[in-house]
Short mmCIF file of C-alpha atoms in Angstrom, two decimals:
data_model
loop_
_atom_site.label_atom_id
_atom_site.label_comp_id
_atom_site.label_asym_id
_atom_site.label_seq_id
_atom_site.Cartn_x
_atom_site.Cartn_y
_atom_site.Cartn_z
CA MET A 16 76.19 111.37 72.49
CA ILE A 17 79.09 112.06 74.87
CA GLU A 18 78.40 113.54 78.31
CA ILE A 19 80.23 114.13 81.58
CA ARG A 20 78.34 113.86 84.86
CA PRO A 21 78.81 113.03 88.54
CA TYR A 22 79.29 109.40 89.45
CA ALA A 23 76.10 107.39 90.13
CA ILE A 24 75.84 104.10 92.00
CA SER A 25 74.79 102.26 88.83
CA ASP A 26 78.14 103.21 87.22
CA LEU A 27 80.17 100.93 89.49
CA PRO A 28 80.34 97.83 87.20
CA TYR A 29 81.56 100.04 84.36
CA LEU A 30 84.31 101.52 86.53
CA TYR A 31 85.65 98.04 87.17
CA GLU A 32 85.57 97.28 83.44
CA ILE A 33 87.26 100.55 82.43
CA CYS A 34 89.94 100.10 85.07
CA TRP A 35 90.67 96.56 83.81
CA LYS A 36 90.86 97.75 80.20
CA THR A 37 93.22 100.68 80.89
CA ALA A 38 95.33 99.65 83.89
CA LEU A 39 98.63 99.04 82.09
CA ASN A 40 99.57 102.53 80.92
CA GLY A 41 96.24 102.85 79.13
CA ALA A 42 96.17 99.27 77.84
CA SER A 43 94.16 96.26 79.00
CA VAL A 44 95.55 93.80 81.53
CA GLU A 45 93.50 90.95 80.10
CA GLY A 46 95.59 87.79 80.33
CA LEU A 47 98.01 89.37 82.82
CA ILE A 48 95.89 89.14 85.95
CA ASP A 49 93.84 86.33 87.45
CA ASP A 50 90.67 88.32 88.24
CA LYS A 51 89.25 91.18 86.16
CA PHE A 52 87.86 92.93 89.25
CA LYS A 53 91.07 92.94 91.30
CA VAL A 54 92.54 96.12 89.78
CA GLY A 55 89.31 98.06 90.29
CA HIS A 56 89.12 96.91 93.90
CA TYR A 57 92.18 99.07 94.54
CA PHE A 58 92.30 101.81 91.90
CA ALA A 59 88.63 102.67 91.31
CA ALA A 60 85.87 101.35 93.56
CA PRO A 61 87.11 102.49 96.99
CA TYR A 62 87.14 106.14 95.91
CA VAL A 63 83.45 106.24 95.01
CA HIS A 64 82.63 104.77 98.41
CA PHE A 65 84.81 107.18 100.37
CA ASP A 66 84.67 110.50 98.46
CA ARG A 67 81.89 110.28 95.88
CA GLU A 68 81.73 114.06 95.42
CA CYS A 69 85.17 113.96 93.76
CA CYS A 70 84.22 111.26 91.23
CA PHE A 71 82.89 111.84 87.71
CA VAL A 72 82.21 109.72 84.63
CA ALA A 73 82.31 110.35 80.89
CA THR A 74 79.57 108.48 79.01
CA VAL A 75 78.84 107.47 75.43
CA ASP A 76 75.10 107.11 74.87
CA ARG A 77 74.70 107.00 78.67
CA ARG A 78 77.20 104.14 79.10
CA PRO A 79 80.32 105.07 81.15
CA ALA A 80 83.50 104.85 79.07
CA GLY A 81 85.81 106.95 81.25
CA TYR A 82 86.12 108.31 84.75
CA ILE A 83 88.07 110.37 87.22
CA VAL A 84 88.15 109.16 90.82
CA GLY A 85 90.07 110.46 93.77
CA THR A 86 89.85 112.16 97.11
CA ALA A 87 90.40 115.59 98.58
CA ASP A 88 92.01 114.04 101.69
CA THR A 89 94.58 111.35 100.94
CA ALA A 90 95.55 110.79 104.58
CA ALA A 91 91.97 110.17 105.72
CA TYR A 92 91.29 108.05 102.66
CA THR A 93 94.36 105.90 103.26
CA ARG A 94 93.43 105.28 106.88
CA TRP A 95 89.93 104.24 105.79
CA LEU A 96 91.31 102.09 102.96
CA ASN A 97 93.62 100.20 105.32
CA SER A 98 91.15 99.76 108.17
CA GLN A 99 87.88 99.12 106.32
CA TRP A 100 88.21 98.46 102.60
CA LEU A 101 91.33 96.31 102.17
CA PRO A 102 90.48 93.81 104.95
CA GLU A 103 87.24 92.96 103.10
CA VAL A 104 89.06 92.58 99.78
CA ARG A 105 91.65 90.30 101.41
CA GLU A 106 88.84 88.10 102.69
CA LEU A 107 87.63 87.78 99.11
CA TYR A 108 90.97 86.73 97.62
CA GLY A 109 92.81 85.12 100.51
CA ILE A 110 96.55 84.64 100.03
CA PRO A 111 97.08 84.27 96.28
CA PRO A 112 99.74 81.94 94.86
CA GLU A 113 103.04 83.52 93.87
CA PRO A 114 102.47 85.06 90.43
CA THR A 115 104.92 84.96 87.55
CA GLU A 116 103.72 88.19 85.92
CA PRO A 117 105.08 91.46 87.41
CA PHE A 118 101.82 93.39 87.08
CA GLN A 119 99.89 90.70 88.94
CA GLN A 120 102.51 90.79 91.70
CA PHE A 121 102.07 94.56 91.91
CA ILE A 122 98.29 94.33 92.28
CA ASN A 123 98.53 91.49 94.79
CA ASP A 124 100.91 93.59 96.88
CA CYS A 125 98.53 96.57 96.75
CA ILE A 126 95.82 94.39 98.26
CA LEU A 127 97.86 92.27 100.67
CA TYR A 128 99.73 95.13 102.37
CA ASP A 129 98.50 98.35 103.92
CA THR A 130 99.07 101.46 101.84
CA PRO A 131 101.57 103.81 103.54
CA ILE A 132 100.88 107.51 103.91
CA ASP A 133 103.61 109.41 102.07
CA LYS A 134 104.32 112.35 104.37
CA SER A 135 106.45 114.00 101.68
CA LEU A 136 103.18 114.68 99.80
CA GLY A 137 101.58 116.52 102.71
CA GLU A 138 101.52 119.77 100.73
CA TYR A 139 99.40 118.01 98.07
CA PRO A 140 96.64 116.43 100.17
CA GLY A 141 94.34 115.30 97.34
CA HIS A 142 95.05 112.68 94.68
CA LEU A 143 93.36 111.20 91.65
CA HIS A 144 93.20 108.50 88.97
CA ILE A 145 91.79 109.16 85.50
CA ASP A 146 91.07 106.56 82.81
CA LEU A 147 89.41 106.87 79.40
CA LEU A 148 88.68 104.10 76.92
CA PRO A 149 90.21 104.72 73.46
CA GLU A 150 86.89 105.88 72.00
CA LEU A 151 86.95 108.92 74.32
CA GLN A 152 90.60 109.84 74.05
CA GLY A 153 91.72 112.94 72.17
CA LYS A 154 88.38 114.73 72.60
CA GLY A 155 89.29 117.10 75.44
CA LEU A 156 87.39 115.04 77.99
CA GLY A 157 90.43 114.43 80.17
CA ARG A 158 90.85 118.15 80.73
CA LYS A 159 87.15 118.57 81.56
CA LEU A 160 87.25 115.70 84.06
CA MET A 161 90.37 117.12 85.70
CA GLU A 162 88.77 120.56 86.02
CA LEU A 163 85.69 119.04 87.67
CA PHE A 164 87.89 117.15 90.11
CA PHE A 165 89.93 120.28 90.87
CA GLY A 166 86.73 122.22 91.54
CA SER A 167 85.45 119.56 93.93
CA CYS A 168 88.71 119.60 95.86
CA LEU A 169 88.68 123.38 96.16
CA ARG A 170 85.10 123.31 97.48
CA LYS A 171 86.28 120.83 100.12
CA GLY A 172 89.13 123.13 101.15
CA THR A 173 91.93 121.24 99.39
CA ASP A 174 94.22 123.53 97.40
CA ALA A 175 96.77 121.06 95.97
CA VAL A 176 96.66 117.51 94.60
CA HIS A 177 99.02 114.84 93.29
CA LEU A 178 99.08 111.70 91.18
CA GLY A 179 101.49 108.99 90.14
CA VAL A 180 102.25 108.23 86.49
CA SER A 181 104.50 105.64 84.87
CA LYS A 182 107.51 106.81 82.92
CA GLN A 183 106.40 104.28 80.29
CA ASN A 184 103.33 106.41 79.61
CA PRO A 185 104.79 109.57 78.00
CA GLY A 186 101.43 110.62 76.57
CA ALA A 187 99.92 110.81 80.05
CA VAL A 188 102.96 112.68 81.38
CA ALA A 189 102.63 115.24 78.58
CA PHE A 190 98.90 115.64 79.27
CA TYR A 191 99.46 116.27 82.98
CA ARG A 192 102.12 118.85 82.16
CA LYS A 193 99.62 120.64 79.90
CA MET A 194 97.23 120.67 82.85
CA GLY A 195 99.85 122.58 84.83
CA MET A 196 101.21 119.68 86.86
CA PHE A 197 104.91 119.32 87.59
CA VAL A 198 107.19 116.57 88.90
CA ILE A 199 107.44 116.49 92.70
CA SER A 200 109.60 113.37 92.90
CA GLU A 201 110.46 110.30 90.89
CA ASN A 202 111.77 106.78 91.16
CA GLU A 203 113.06 104.31 88.60
CA GLY A 204 109.65 103.68 87.06
CA ALA A 205 107.33 106.59 87.84
CA TYR A 206 106.86 110.28 88.44
CA MET A 207 104.88 111.79 91.27
CA MET A 208 103.30 114.97 89.90
CA GLY A 209 101.42 117.76 91.66
CA ILE A 210 99.59 121.01 91.15
CA ASN A 211 98.59 124.00 93.27
CA LEU A 212 94.90 124.46 92.48
CA LEU A 213 94.70 128.09 93.59
CA LYS A 214 97.47 129.10 91.17
CA HIS A 215 95.86 126.98 88.46
CA LYS A 216 92.53 128.70 89.04
CA GLU A 217 94.15 132.13 88.76
CA LEU A 218 95.65 131.16 85.40
CA THR A 219 92.41 129.70 84.00
CA ASP A 220 89.88 132.26 85.25
#
C-alpha cells in the first residue's frame, strides 16, 4: 500500500538512504562517494530538523521510499545551516582528502564551505528537494508531494518558492514545468526554477 504522510522522526534513516540512492539526477551515488550518509547530511536531514512542517514522505507498506523536504524561509534556514548544522558535520568528517570524482568534490565543498544566501532569489523565499525511488515514480506522487509542500509554505506566509535542477535531468525539468514552475536563471549545468504559489493556487482551485 502506498501512502503520503507528514515526516516522522523514525523516517530519518530512510531519508538518508533515499538521498544516497537518488542523488545523481535520480540515480545512486554508490561507488562515487566515500560515505553513504554524507549527501543526506546536506540535502535531506537538516530540513527535517529546521522546518519539519514542510517535510513529507511517501511510503510503501509503511516504509519511506520517497520524500519532499524544504523550508518556507531559505534565508533563515541558510543562517541556521551555516551556524549550527554544518559545523557539527565538519567535526564528523574533518578535512577529507582531495577526491578524484567530481560528485564527491561537490559534496565535500557543500559541507566544508558555508552556503551563501542568493539575494537574487529573494522573491522566492522557500525552496525544496524531492526524491522518489524508482518504485514510486510515474504514479503521480511527485505532484501530490509538491502540492503538500506548497500548502505548508502558504500557511507559513510564503507565496513563492524555488529549486535547482540539473540540465542533465530533463525528466525532472519537464515535471517541474508541468507543476507550473519556470526558469528564473541558469548556469552551465543547472536551472534555477521558481513558482508563485498564489497564482498556482488560483489555477488549481
